[in-house]
Amino acid sequence: MALAKRIIPCLDCDKGRVVKGVKFLDIRDAGDPVEIARRYSEAGADEITFLDITASHEGRETTVKTVEAIASQVFIPLTVGGGIRTLEDIRTMLNAGADKVSINTAAVTNPEFVRQAAEKFGSQCIVVAVDAKKVSAEGEPDRWEIFTHGGRKPTGLDAIEWARRMVSYGAGEILLTSMDRDGTKIGFDLALNRAISDAVDVPVIASGGVGNLQHLVDGVVQGGADAVLAASIFHFGEYSIPEAKQFMADRGITMRL
Amino acid sequence: MNRVAVIDYGMGNLHSVSKALESLGSDVQVEITSDASRILSADRIVFPGVGAIRDCMAEILRLGIDVIVRDAVDARKPVLAICVGMQALMQSSDENGYVPCLGLLPGSVQRFGGSGTLLDGQGNRLKVPHMGWNNVHQTRTHPLWQGIEDNSRFYFVHSYFVNPADQSQLAGETDYGHRFAAALSRDSLFAVQFHPEKSQHCGLQLLRNFLAWNGQC
């Protein structure tokens, strides 16, 4: 009888197609985000995150249609991220059926945008994506900095201070990605997770580095995460969502089973 | 045709609840509107709400939604209030300083943890907003709980909670640091703090029950 920790599968989409691919045994179209989202929802995913990596303007219109289609068929919370830069972008996605939007680069280039967005639409739908990389040398106390452009561009912003600032501006949730761990499958940066989770009052979603189910447990128990986001371990059928939830529940974590 | 009016006062995402209702039957006709005659001629009414209460109440009063909701309840028309829609039915909210609300249900709206930190029974800090899937204990039987197991999980996202003055109106409660009202009922009015339109099977079952409800309990 308590709030459950959440598992959030993430779909990376380009022009309305899932790009990293999904390998379910019995799926008809491995690139169709609507079918994949529906399958994850049926499997017990607690939310879906749809990350749009489309560059072109025409592609963005496809994205809106895809979000509409998912929201018409999948009745769990849906977060849309990628390319959210203006209040109009947010309105478009919320009208299409998104429940939350995730703001990334635009928060760094214009922090006031987060404040305006939260005032206009409410903190409950504003997720700020924090992409952090460890910058302290061996032997020094841990320090992480915010990076943009997929971890290539340093900003000089301290990750913990930045997360606190984003929450004070109205972020309702933090999506924390370790750029050191993203794609490595060696587990979350637990020290980073714990530092950010302790620094802010709002929920923190851990992302970047999941390779097995114990990593999900560690993210919650050691990293203090309220939710865990993962893509590849679910997409390629290595683990199913029910399997992940049961594994976490067996280790004492409250889950929605 | 089963006509449902979703009250539109310009606050937030009405797409989700409309699509969820439409998914439940080909005879369900959903209209998103702020027009009094359209709302009051519908078979049932959904009163949603997201965002800050001050902005919500300002629009509710500007569009005369307060009168419409009161008339609907007086006429014993089934009304389902969701999230900030539920909070707006209370007498007042502590959000944004102090905001007088509709007063259809006695009680107030308060912030989790007040101005301090919210703790669980073991003294651990709890995050605010209360976001995610939590158990709802059904404190009474009600047509809207039909087919839903007691203590099922529903999806919540809110920083303020309803503190009812009349415990006989309590229909469901949830624990987050302390117990709070997850559902209230009065006559043909049913109000929930969680989002049934985002709560998958249990949420859809509640909406299905609402579509079949004659407003009596």
GROMACS .gro file of C-alpha atoms in nm:
model
  474
    1MET     CA    1   0.000   0.000   0.000
    2ALA     CA    2   0.228   0.270  -0.126
    3LEU     CA    3   0.317   0.464  -0.435
    4ALA     CA    4   0.476   0.230  -0.687
    5LYS     CA    5   0.809   0.290  -0.858
    6ARG     CA    6   0.760   0.322  -1.230
    7ILE     CA    7   0.907   0.150  -1.534
    8ILE     CA    8   0.904   0.367  -1.845
    9PRO     CA    9   0.998   0.224  -2.184
   10CYS     CA   10   1.130   0.488  -2.423
   11LEU     CA   11   1.063   0.494  -2.797
   12ASP     CA   12   1.309   0.690  -3.013
   13CYS     CA   13   1.124   0.799  -3.325
   14ASP     CA   14   1.225   0.961  -3.651
   15LYS     CA   15   0.946   1.079  -3.884
   16GLY     CA   16   0.695   0.868  -3.697
   17ARG     CA   17   0.895   0.544  -3.698
   18VAL     CA   18   1.077   0.379  -3.408
   19VAL     CA   19   1.440   0.397  -3.512
   20LYS     CA   20   1.636   0.177  -3.278
   21GLY     CA   21   1.403  -0.105  -3.373
   22VAL     CA   22   1.206  -0.336  -3.157
   23LYS     CA   23   1.231  -0.713  -3.171
   24PHE     CA   24   0.922  -0.870  -3.028
   25LEU     CA   25   0.861  -1.223  -3.141
   26ASP     CA   26   0.510  -1.169  -3.262
   27ILE     CA   27   0.494  -0.804  -3.354
   28ARG     CA   28   0.361  -0.718  -3.699
   29ASP     CA   29   0.544  -0.392  -3.759
   30ALA     CA   30   0.856  -0.339  -3.550
   31GLY     CA   31   0.877   0.026  -3.651
   32ASP     CA   32   0.522   0.133  -3.567
   33PRO     CA   33   0.529   0.336  -3.244
   34VAL     CA   34   0.153   0.300  -3.196
   35GLU     CA   35   0.165  -0.078  -3.199
   36ILE     CA   36   0.473  -0.084  -2.979
   37ALA     CA   37   0.325   0.161  -2.729
   38ARG     CA   38   0.007  -0.047  -2.712
   39ARG     CA   39   0.209  -0.362  -2.651
   40TYR     CA   40   0.412  -0.202  -2.373
   41SER     CA   41   0.096  -0.069  -2.212
   42GLU     CA   42  -0.065  -0.415  -2.220
   43ALA     CA   43   0.254  -0.560  -2.072
   44GLY     CA   44   0.224  -0.327  -1.773
   45ALA     CA   45   0.446  -0.031  -1.858
   46ASP     CA   46   0.365   0.247  -1.612
   47GLU     CA   47   0.417   0.526  -1.864
   48ILE     CA   48   0.549   0.566  -2.217
   49THR     CA   49   0.810   0.817  -2.326
   50PHE     CA   50   0.818   0.911  -2.692
   51LEU     CA   51   1.143   1.076  -2.792
   52ASP     CA   52   1.126   1.255  -3.126
   53ILE     CA   53   1.460   1.282  -3.302
   54THR     CA   54   1.310   1.413  -3.627
   55ALA     CA   55   1.499   1.710  -3.763
   56SER     CA   56   1.276   1.835  -4.044
   57HIS     CA   57   0.963   2.043  -4.009
   58GLU     CA   58   0.752   1.805  -4.222
   59GLY     CA   59   0.863   1.522  -3.999
   60ARG     CA   60   0.732   1.710  -3.696
   61GLU     CA   61   0.382   1.703  -3.837
   62THR     CA   62   0.409   1.326  -3.865
   63THR     CA   63   0.516   1.320  -3.501
   64VAL     CA   64   0.203   1.507  -3.395
   65LYS     CA   65  -0.013   1.254  -3.580
   66THR     CA   66   0.175   0.968  -3.417
   67VAL     CA   67   0.126   1.118  -3.071
   68GLU     CA   68  -0.246   1.157  -3.148
   69ALA     CA   69  -0.267   0.795  -3.254
   70ILE     CA   70  -0.087   0.667  -2.945
   71ALA     CA   71  -0.298   0.883  -2.713
   72SER     CA   72  -0.619   0.752  -2.872
   73GLN     CA   73  -0.531   0.393  -2.797
   74VAL     CA   74  -0.298   0.384  -2.500
   75PHE     CA   75  -0.448   0.490  -2.169
   76ILE     CA   76  -0.139   0.537  -1.956
   77PRO     CA   77   0.063   0.858  -1.925
   78LEU     CA   78   0.255   0.965  -2.233
   79THR     CA   79   0.556   1.197  -2.229
   80VAL     CA   80   0.683   1.352  -2.550
   81GLY     CA   81   1.036   1.485  -2.575
   82GLY     CA   82   1.271   1.609  -2.844
   83GLY     CA   83   1.259   1.947  -3.013
   84ILE     CA   84   1.032   2.115  -2.757
   85ARG     CA   85   1.144   2.480  -2.782
   86THR     CA   86   0.839   2.703  -2.761
   87LEU     CA   87   0.514   2.732  -2.568
   88GLU     CA   88   0.342   2.659  -2.900
   89ASP     CA   89   0.537   2.329  -2.929
   90ILE     CA   90   0.409   2.233  -2.584
   91ARG     CA   91   0.050   2.329  -2.662
   92THR     CA   92   0.065   2.128  -2.986
   93MET     CA   93   0.186   1.815  -2.807
   94LEU     CA   94  -0.061   1.847  -2.518
   95ASN     CA   95  -0.347   1.899  -2.765
   96ALA     CA   96  -0.229   1.593  -2.954
   97GLY     CA   97  -0.273   1.394  -2.632
   98ALA     CA   98   0.064   1.405  -2.458
   99ASP     CA   99   0.036   1.428  -2.079
  100LYS     CA  100   0.383   1.570  -2.027
  101VAL     CA  101   0.656   1.719  -2.237
  102SER     CA  102   1.025   1.679  -2.176
  103ILE     CA  103   1.236   1.992  -2.229
  104ASN     CA  104   1.605   1.945  -2.295
  105THR     CA  105   1.827   2.185  -2.489
  106ALA     CA  106   1.579   2.472  -2.474
  107ALA     CA  107   1.604   2.469  -2.094
  108VAL     CA  108   1.979   2.524  -2.116
  109THR     CA  109   1.967   2.792  -2.384
  110ASN     CA  110   1.672   2.971  -2.222
  111PRO     CA  111   1.601   2.868  -1.861
  112GLU     CA  112   1.312   3.117  -1.840
  113PHE     CA  113   1.130   2.898  -2.091
  114VAL     CA  114   1.086   2.635  -1.820
  115ARG     CA  115   0.934   2.894  -1.586
  116GLN     CA  116   0.695   3.018  -1.855
  117ALA     CA  117   0.599   2.663  -1.951
  118ALA     CA  118   0.524   2.563  -1.591
  119GLU     CA  119   0.321   2.878  -1.530
  120LYS     CA  120   0.125   2.831  -1.849
  121PHE     CA  121   0.060   2.456  -1.844
  122GLY     CA  122   0.131   2.355  -1.484
  123SER     CA  123   0.435   2.182  -1.335
  124GLN     CA  124   0.265   1.844  -1.364
  125CYS     CA  125   0.331   1.835  -1.736
  126ILE     CA  126   0.680   1.983  -1.743
  127VAL     CA  127   0.967   1.735  -1.732
  128VAL     CA  128   1.318   1.876  -1.759
  129ALA     CA  129   1.572   1.641  -1.915
  130VAL     CA  130   1.906   1.674  -1.741
  131ASP     CA  131   2.199   1.527  -1.937
  132ALA     CA  132   2.499   1.509  -1.707
  133LYS     CA  133   2.857   1.393  -1.737
  134LYS     CA  134   3.115   1.341  -1.465
  135VAL     CA  135   3.385   1.607  -1.482
  136SER     CA  136   3.574   1.552  -1.155
  137ALA     CA  137   3.909   1.376  -1.177
  138GLU     CA  138   3.988   1.056  -0.989
  139GLY     CA  139   4.032   1.127  -0.619
  140GLU     CA  140   3.838   1.453  -0.634
  141PRO     CA  141   3.488   1.482  -0.487
  142ASP     CA  142   3.225   1.385  -0.748
  143ARG     CA  143   3.115   1.665  -0.975
  144TRP     CA  144   2.888   1.646  -1.278
  145GLU     CA  145   2.826   1.902  -1.547
  146ILE     CA  146   2.539   1.956  -1.791
  147PHE     CA  147   2.619   1.865  -2.150
  148THR     CA  148   2.411   1.925  -2.462
  149HIS     CA  149   2.424   1.784  -2.816
  150GLY     CA  150   2.423   1.423  -2.708
  151GLY     CA  151   2.698   1.474  -2.453
  152ARG     CA  152   2.941   1.654  -2.683
  153LYS     CA  153   2.897   2.013  -2.571
  154PRO     CA  154   2.984   2.120  -2.215
  155THR     CA  155   2.787   2.407  -2.063
  156GLY     CA  156   2.982   2.473  -1.744
  157LEU     CA  157   2.661   2.422  -1.542
  158ASP     CA  158   2.689   2.210  -1.228
  159ALA     CA  159   2.433   1.929  -1.258
  160ILE     CA  160   2.307   1.941  -0.899
  161GLU     CA  161   2.267   2.319  -0.895
  162TRP     CA  162   2.104   2.303  -1.236
  163ALA     CA  163   1.850   2.041  -1.129
  164ARG     CA  164   1.762   2.248  -0.820
  165ARG     CA  165   1.722   2.557  -1.035
  166MET     CA  166   1.496   2.380  -1.285
  167VAL     CA  167   1.273   2.260  -1.001
  168SER     CA  168   1.257   2.611  -0.854
  169TYR     CA  169   1.148   2.729  -1.201
  170GLY     CA  170   0.863   2.480  -1.197
  171ALA     CA  171   0.986   2.148  -1.338
  172GLY     CA  172   0.752   1.880  -1.205
  173GLU     CA  173   0.990   1.594  -1.272
  174ILE     CA  174   1.355   1.542  -1.370
  175LEU     CA  175   1.460   1.296  -1.639
  176LEU     CA  176   1.823   1.235  -1.549
  177THR     CA  177   2.055   1.079  -1.806
  178SER     CA  178   2.415   0.996  -1.739
  179MET     CA  179   2.594   1.071  -2.066
  180ASP     CA  180   2.886   0.859  -1.946
  181ARG     CA  181   2.662   0.556  -1.915
  182ASP     CA  182   2.415   0.603  -2.199
  183GLY     CA  183   2.435   0.301  -2.429
  184THR     CA  184   2.699   0.123  -2.218
  185LYS     CA  185   2.473  -0.133  -2.047
  186ILE     CA  186   2.690  -0.120  -1.733
  187GLY     CA  187   2.421   0.039  -1.514
  188PHE     CA  188   2.313   0.386  -1.403
  189ASP     CA  189   2.559   0.635  -1.251
  190LEU     CA  190   2.422   0.569  -0.902
  191ALA     CA  191   2.619   0.845  -0.726
  192LEU     CA  192   2.483   1.099  -0.973
  193ASN     CA  193   2.132   0.964  -0.929
  194ARG     CA  194   2.149   0.975  -0.552
  195ALA     CA  195   2.295   1.328  -0.554
  196ILE     CA  196   2.021   1.466  -0.777
  197SER     CA  197   1.738   1.274  -0.609
  198ASP     CA  198   1.846   1.404  -0.266
  199ALA     CA  199   1.881   1.758  -0.401
  200VAL     CA  200   1.526   1.799  -0.534
  201ASP     CA  201   1.173   1.742  -0.401
  202VAL     CA  202   1.023   1.629  -0.731
  203PRO     CA  203   1.042   1.275  -0.873
  204VAL     CA  204   1.356   1.174  -1.062
  205ILE     CA  205   1.357   0.932  -1.355
  206ALA     CA  206   1.689   0.750  -1.394
  207SER     CA  207   1.813   0.689  -1.747
  208GLY     CA  208   2.125   0.580  -1.927
  209GLY     CA  209   2.317   0.257  -1.896
  210VAL     CA  210   2.062  -0.013  -1.814
  211GLY     CA  211   2.188  -0.357  -1.917
  212ASN     CA  212   2.007  -0.592  -1.681
  213LEU     CA  213   1.732  -0.605  -1.423
  214GLN     CA  214   1.962  -0.563  -1.124
  215HIS     CA  215   2.054  -0.222  -1.269
  216LEU     CA  216   1.688  -0.118  -1.239
  217VAL     CA  217   1.684  -0.229  -0.875
  218ASP     CA  218   2.010  -0.042  -0.805
  219GLY     CA  219   1.872   0.274  -0.965
  220VAL     CA  220   1.581   0.275  -0.721
  221VAL     CA  221   1.745   0.141  -0.406
  222GLN     CA  222   2.088   0.304  -0.430
  223GLY     CA  223   2.020   0.583  -0.675
  224GLY     CA  224   1.694   0.692  -0.509
  225ALA     CA  225   1.512   0.701  -0.844
  226ASP     CA  226   1.131   0.724  -0.847
  227ALA     CA  227   1.115   0.578  -1.196
  228VAL     CA  228   1.349   0.402  -1.436
  229LEU     CA  229   1.358   0.459  -1.809
  230ALA     CA  230   1.496   0.201  -2.047
  231ALA     CA  231   1.489   0.132  -2.416
  232SER     CA  232   1.705  -0.144  -2.551
  233ILE     CA  233   1.663  -0.408  -2.279
  234PHE     CA  234   1.290  -0.409  -2.354
  235HIS     CA  235   1.300  -0.342  -2.728
  236PHE     CA  236   1.519  -0.639  -2.807
  237GLY     CA  237   1.320  -0.877  -2.594
  238GLU     CA  238   1.606  -0.944  -2.352
  239TYR     CA  239   1.362  -0.881  -2.070
  240SER     CA  240   0.988  -0.827  -2.063
  241ILE     CA  241   0.818  -0.559  -1.855
  242PRO     CA  242   0.637  -0.812  -1.629
  243GLU     CA  243   0.967  -0.990  -1.573
  244ALA     CA  244   1.136  -0.662  -1.476
  245LYS     CA  245   0.853  -0.566  -1.243
  246GLN     CA  246   0.850  -0.905  -1.072
  247PHE     CA  247   1.228  -0.895  -1.031
  248MET     CA  248   1.207  -0.554  -0.865
  249ALA     CA  249   0.910  -0.653  -0.648
  250ASP     CA  250   1.094  -0.966  -0.531
  251ARG     CA  251   1.369  -0.735  -0.405
  252GLY     CA  252   1.129  -0.535  -0.191
  253ILE     CA  253   1.044  -0.251  -0.431
  254THR     CA  254   0.678  -0.146  -0.450
  255MET     CA  255   0.559  -0.206  -0.805
  256ARG     CA  256   0.226  -0.209  -0.988
  257LEU     CA  257   0.198  -0.577  -1.075
  258MET     CA  258  -2.658   0.752  -2.812
  259ASN     CA  259  -2.490   0.812  -2.478
  260ARG     CA  260  -2.396   1.180  -2.486
  261VAL     CA  261  -2.111   1.297  -2.264
  262ALA     CA  262  -2.018   1.662  -2.231
  263VAL     CA  263  -1.657   1.725  -2.130
  264ILE     CA  264  -1.651   2.076  -1.987
  265ASP     CA  265  -1.394   2.291  -2.163
  266TYR     CA  266  -1.266   2.594  -1.977
  267GLY     CA  267  -0.937   2.619  -2.159
  268MET     CA  268  -0.729   2.431  -1.902
  269GLY     CA  269  -0.523   2.146  -2.029
  270ASN     CA  270  -0.555   1.824  -2.212
  271LEU     CA  271  -0.913   1.715  -2.275
  272HIS     CA  272  -0.809   1.482  -2.553
  273SER     CA  273  -0.716   1.196  -2.317
  274VAL     CA  274  -1.044   1.173  -2.132
  275SER     CA  275  -1.246   1.214  -2.452
  276LYS     CA  276  -1.054   0.940  -2.632
  277ALA     CA  277  -1.079   0.709  -2.333
  278LEU     CA  278  -1.458   0.755  -2.322
  279GLU     CA  279  -1.493   0.711  -2.698
  280SER     CA  280  -1.294   0.388  -2.684
  281LEU     CA  281  -1.562   0.237  -2.461
  282GLY     CA  282  -1.844   0.207  -2.711
  283SER     CA  283  -1.964   0.307  -3.053
  284ASP     CA  284  -2.274   0.461  -2.894
  285VAL     CA  285  -2.067   0.703  -2.687
  286GLN     CA  286  -2.071   1.056  -2.822
  287VAL     CA  287  -1.830   1.295  -2.656
  288GLU     CA  288  -1.851   1.670  -2.694
  289ILE     CA  289  -1.589   1.908  -2.558
  290THR     CA  290  -1.775   2.230  -2.484
  291SER     CA  291  -1.826   2.527  -2.254
  292ASP     CA  292  -2.178   2.593  -2.378
  293ALA     CA  293  -2.433   2.571  -2.094
  294SER     CA  294  -2.720   2.432  -2.301
  295ARG     CA  295  -2.496   2.171  -2.467
  296ILE     CA  296  -2.357   2.063  -2.131
  297LEU     CA  297  -2.692   2.049  -1.953
  298SER     CA  298  -2.860   1.859  -2.237
  299ALA     CA  299  -2.594   1.584  -2.230
  300ASP     CA  300  -2.666   1.255  -2.054
  301ARG     CA  301  -2.364   1.296  -1.831
  302ILE     CA  302  -2.086   1.544  -1.763
  303VAL     CA  303  -1.712   1.521  -1.709
  304PHE     CA  304  -1.556   1.811  -1.517
  305PRO     CA  305  -1.180   1.784  -1.572
  306GLY     CA  306  -0.898   2.012  -1.466
  307VAL     CA  307  -0.523   2.047  -1.467
  308GLY     CA  308  -0.289   2.329  -1.381
  309ALA     CA  309  -0.307   2.589  -1.110
  310ILE     CA  310  -0.635   2.637  -0.920
  311ARG     CA  311  -0.633   3.018  -0.941
  312ASP     CA  312  -0.630   3.010  -1.323
  313CYS     CA  313  -0.887   2.729  -1.328
  314MET     CA  314  -1.128   2.910  -1.095
  315ALA     CA  315  -1.091   3.236  -1.288
  316GLU     CA  316  -1.195   3.063  -1.612
  317ILE     CA  317  -1.470   2.861  -1.440
  318LEU     CA  318  -1.626   3.183  -1.309
  319ARG     CA  319  -1.570   3.380  -1.628
  320LEU     CA  320  -1.749   3.115  -1.837
  321GLY     CA  321  -2.023   3.053  -1.580
  322ILE     CA  322  -1.918   2.689  -1.539
  323ASP     CA  323  -1.987   2.717  -1.165
  324VAL     CA  324  -2.359   2.767  -1.232
  325ILE     CA  325  -2.367   2.485  -1.488
  326VAL     CA  326  -2.207   2.233  -1.253
  327ARG     CA  327  -2.441   2.335  -0.970
  328ASP     CA  328  -2.745   2.303  -1.198
  329ALA     CA  329  -2.629   1.963  -1.320
  330VAL     CA  330  -2.590   1.831  -0.966
  331ASP     CA  331  -2.929   1.978  -0.865
  332ALA     CA  332  -3.083   1.800  -1.166
  333ARG     CA  333  -2.925   1.472  -1.048
  334LYS     CA  334  -2.729   1.439  -1.371
  335PRO     CA  335  -2.421   1.214  -1.341
  336VAL     CA  336  -2.110   1.430  -1.305
  337LEU     CA  337  -1.754   1.298  -1.287
  338ALA     CA  338  -1.496   1.547  -1.162
  339ILE     CA  339  -1.128   1.467  -1.219
  340CYS     CA  340  -0.814   1.595  -1.042
  341VAL     CA  341  -0.828   1.976  -1.023
  342GLY     CA  342  -1.195   1.941  -1.122
  343MET     CA  343  -1.243   1.762  -0.788
  344GLN     CA  344  -1.043   2.025  -0.602
  345ALA     CA  345  -1.251   2.303  -0.758
  346LEU     CA  346  -1.567   2.150  -0.603
  347MET     CA  347  -1.439   2.210  -0.250
  348GLN     CA  348  -1.488   2.529  -0.049
  349SER     CA  349  -1.136   2.662  -0.091
  350SER     CA  350  -0.780   2.575  -0.187
  351ASP     CA  351  -0.452   2.673  -0.022
  352GLU     CA  352  -0.284   2.674  -0.366
  353ASN     CA  353  -0.178   3.017  -0.497
  354GLY     CA  354  -0.221   3.164  -0.148
  355TYR     CA  355  -0.591   3.112  -0.092
  356VAL     CA  356  -0.851   3.057  -0.362
  357PRO     CA  357  -1.226   3.030  -0.290
  358CYS     CA  358  -1.375   2.738  -0.487
  359LEU     CA  359  -1.726   2.619  -0.580
  360GLY     CA  360  -1.825   2.485  -0.238
  361LEU     CA  361  -2.034   2.198  -0.375
  362LEU     CA  362  -1.852   1.968  -0.134
  363PRO     CA  363  -1.752   2.079   0.217
  364GLY     CA  364  -1.381   2.078   0.286
  365SER     CA  365  -1.055   2.230   0.173
  366VAL     CA  366  -0.754   2.163  -0.046
  367GLN     CA  367  -0.410   2.152   0.113
  368ARG     CA  368  -0.050   2.099   0.004
  369PHE     CA  369   0.129   1.770   0.074
  370GLY     CA  370   0.372   1.840   0.356
  371GLY     CA  371   0.232   2.192   0.408
  372SER     CA  372   0.527   2.426   0.380
  373GLY     CA  373   0.765   2.159   0.512
  374THR     CA  374   0.872   1.811   0.408
  375LEU     CA  375   0.634   1.520   0.358
  376LEU     CA  376   0.747   1.203   0.537
  377ASP     CA  377   0.631   0.842   0.525
  378GLY     CA  378   0.571   0.623   0.832
  379GLN     CA  379   0.943   0.538   0.855
  380GLY     CA  380   1.053   0.902   0.841
  381ASN     CA  381   1.166   0.887   0.477
  382ARG     CA  382   1.112   1.196   0.267
  383LEU     CA  383   0.838   1.163   0.004
  384LYS     CA  384   0.854   1.348  -0.327
  385VAL     CA  385   0.597   1.612  -0.415
  386PRO     CA  386   0.413   1.604  -0.657
  387HIS     CA  387   0.260   1.268  -0.569
  388MET     CA  388   0.318   1.119  -0.912
  389GLY     CA  389   0.251   0.765  -1.025
  390TRP     CA  390   0.037   0.464  -0.947
  391ASN     CA  391  -0.102   0.431  -0.596
  392ASN     CA  392  -0.365   0.211  -0.428
  393VAL     CA  393  -0.717   0.337  -0.381
  394HIS     CA  394  -0.909   0.186  -0.092
  395GLN     CA  395  -1.282   0.188  -0.159
  396THR     CA  396  -1.435   0.319   0.165
  397ARG     CA  397  -1.788   0.246   0.050
  398THR     CA  398  -1.965   0.060  -0.226
  399HIS     CA  399  -2.061   0.271  -0.521
  400PRO     CA  400  -2.178   0.198  -0.878
  401LEU     CA  401  -1.854   0.355  -1.007
  402TRP     CA  402  -1.642   0.100  -0.821
  403GLN     CA  403  -1.824  -0.193  -0.980
  404GLY     CA  404  -1.586  -0.453  -1.124
  405ILE     CA  405  -1.282  -0.281  -0.974
  406GLU     CA  406  -1.096  -0.464  -0.700
  407ASP     CA  407  -1.047  -0.282  -0.373
  408ASN     CA  408  -0.698  -0.125  -0.344
  409SER     CA  409  -0.645  -0.122  -0.720
  410ARG     CA  410  -0.380   0.119  -0.844
  411PHE     CA  411  -0.470   0.439  -1.027
  412TYR     CA  412  -0.248   0.708  -1.176
  413PHE     CA  413  -0.207   1.027  -0.972
  414VAL     CA  414  -0.024   1.351  -1.038
  415HIS     CA  415  -0.089   1.630  -0.789
  416SER     CA  416   0.078   1.838  -0.517
  417TYR     CA  417  -0.244   1.936  -0.337
  418PHE     CA  418  -0.499   1.702  -0.184
  419VAL     CA  419  -0.861   1.727  -0.075
  420ASN     CA  420  -0.945   1.726   0.295
  421PRO     CA  421  -1.322   1.664   0.314
  422ALA     CA  422  -1.521   1.808   0.605
  423ASP     CA  423  -1.798   1.550   0.566
  424GLN     CA  424  -1.652   1.200   0.601
  425SER     CA  425  -1.980   1.048   0.484
  426GLN     CA  426  -1.892   1.175   0.134
  427LEU     CA  427  -1.567   0.979   0.127
  428ALA     CA  428  -1.573   0.707  -0.141
  429GLY     CA  429  -1.206   0.620  -0.167
  430GLU     CA  430  -0.882   0.697   0.008
  431THR     CA  431  -0.511   0.670  -0.064
  432ASP     CA  432  -0.204   0.686   0.156
  433TYR     CA  433   0.082   0.921   0.076
  434GLY     CA  434   0.247   1.030   0.398
  435HIS     CA  435  -0.106   1.027   0.538
  436ARG     CA  436  -0.446   0.922   0.412
  437PHE     CA  437  -0.624   1.160   0.179
  438ALA     CA  438  -0.948   1.157  -0.019
  439ALA     CA  439  -0.894   0.985  -0.354
  440ALA     CA  440  -1.267   0.986  -0.430
  441LEU     CA  441  -1.573   1.167  -0.296
  442SER     CA  442  -1.938   1.114  -0.380
  443ARG     CA  443  -2.252   1.315  -0.324
  444ASP     CA  444  -2.578   1.234  -0.501
  445SER     CA  445  -2.506   1.222  -0.875
  446LEU     CA  446  -2.158   1.367  -0.829
  447PHE     CA  447  -1.846   1.151  -0.818
  448ALA     CA  448  -1.507   1.317  -0.784
  449VAL     CA  449  -1.166   1.153  -0.816
  450GLN     CA  450  -0.818   1.288  -0.751
  451PHE     CA  451  -0.655   1.034  -0.984
  452HIS     CA  452  -0.680   1.022  -1.362
  453PRO     CA  453  -0.908   0.736  -1.472
  454GLU     CA  454  -0.828   0.820  -1.836
  455LYS     CA  455  -0.461   0.739  -1.763
  456SER     CA  456  -0.516   0.442  -1.534
  457GLN     CA  457  -0.539   0.170  -1.796
  458HIS     CA  458  -0.782  -0.115  -1.721
  459CYS     CA  459  -0.905   0.004  -1.381
  460GLY     CA  460  -0.948   0.357  -1.508
  461LEU     CA  461  -1.138   0.244  -1.816
  462GLN     CA  462  -1.362   0.028  -1.597
  463LEU     CA  463  -1.445   0.332  -1.383
  464LEU     CA  464  -1.529   0.531  -1.697
  465ARG     CA  465  -1.738   0.240  -1.826
  466ASN     CA  466  -1.927   0.241  -1.495
  467PHE     CA  467  -1.976   0.615  -1.527
  468LEU     CA  468  -2.122   0.574  -1.876
  469ALA     CA  469  -2.374   0.324  -1.737
  470TRP     CA  470  -2.454   0.516  -1.417
  471ASN     CA  471  -2.801   0.659  -1.359
  472GLY     CA  472  -2.670   0.902  -1.097
  473GLN     CA  473  -2.809   0.714  -0.798
  474CYS     CA  474  -2.608   0.549  -0.525
   0.00000   0.00000   0.00000
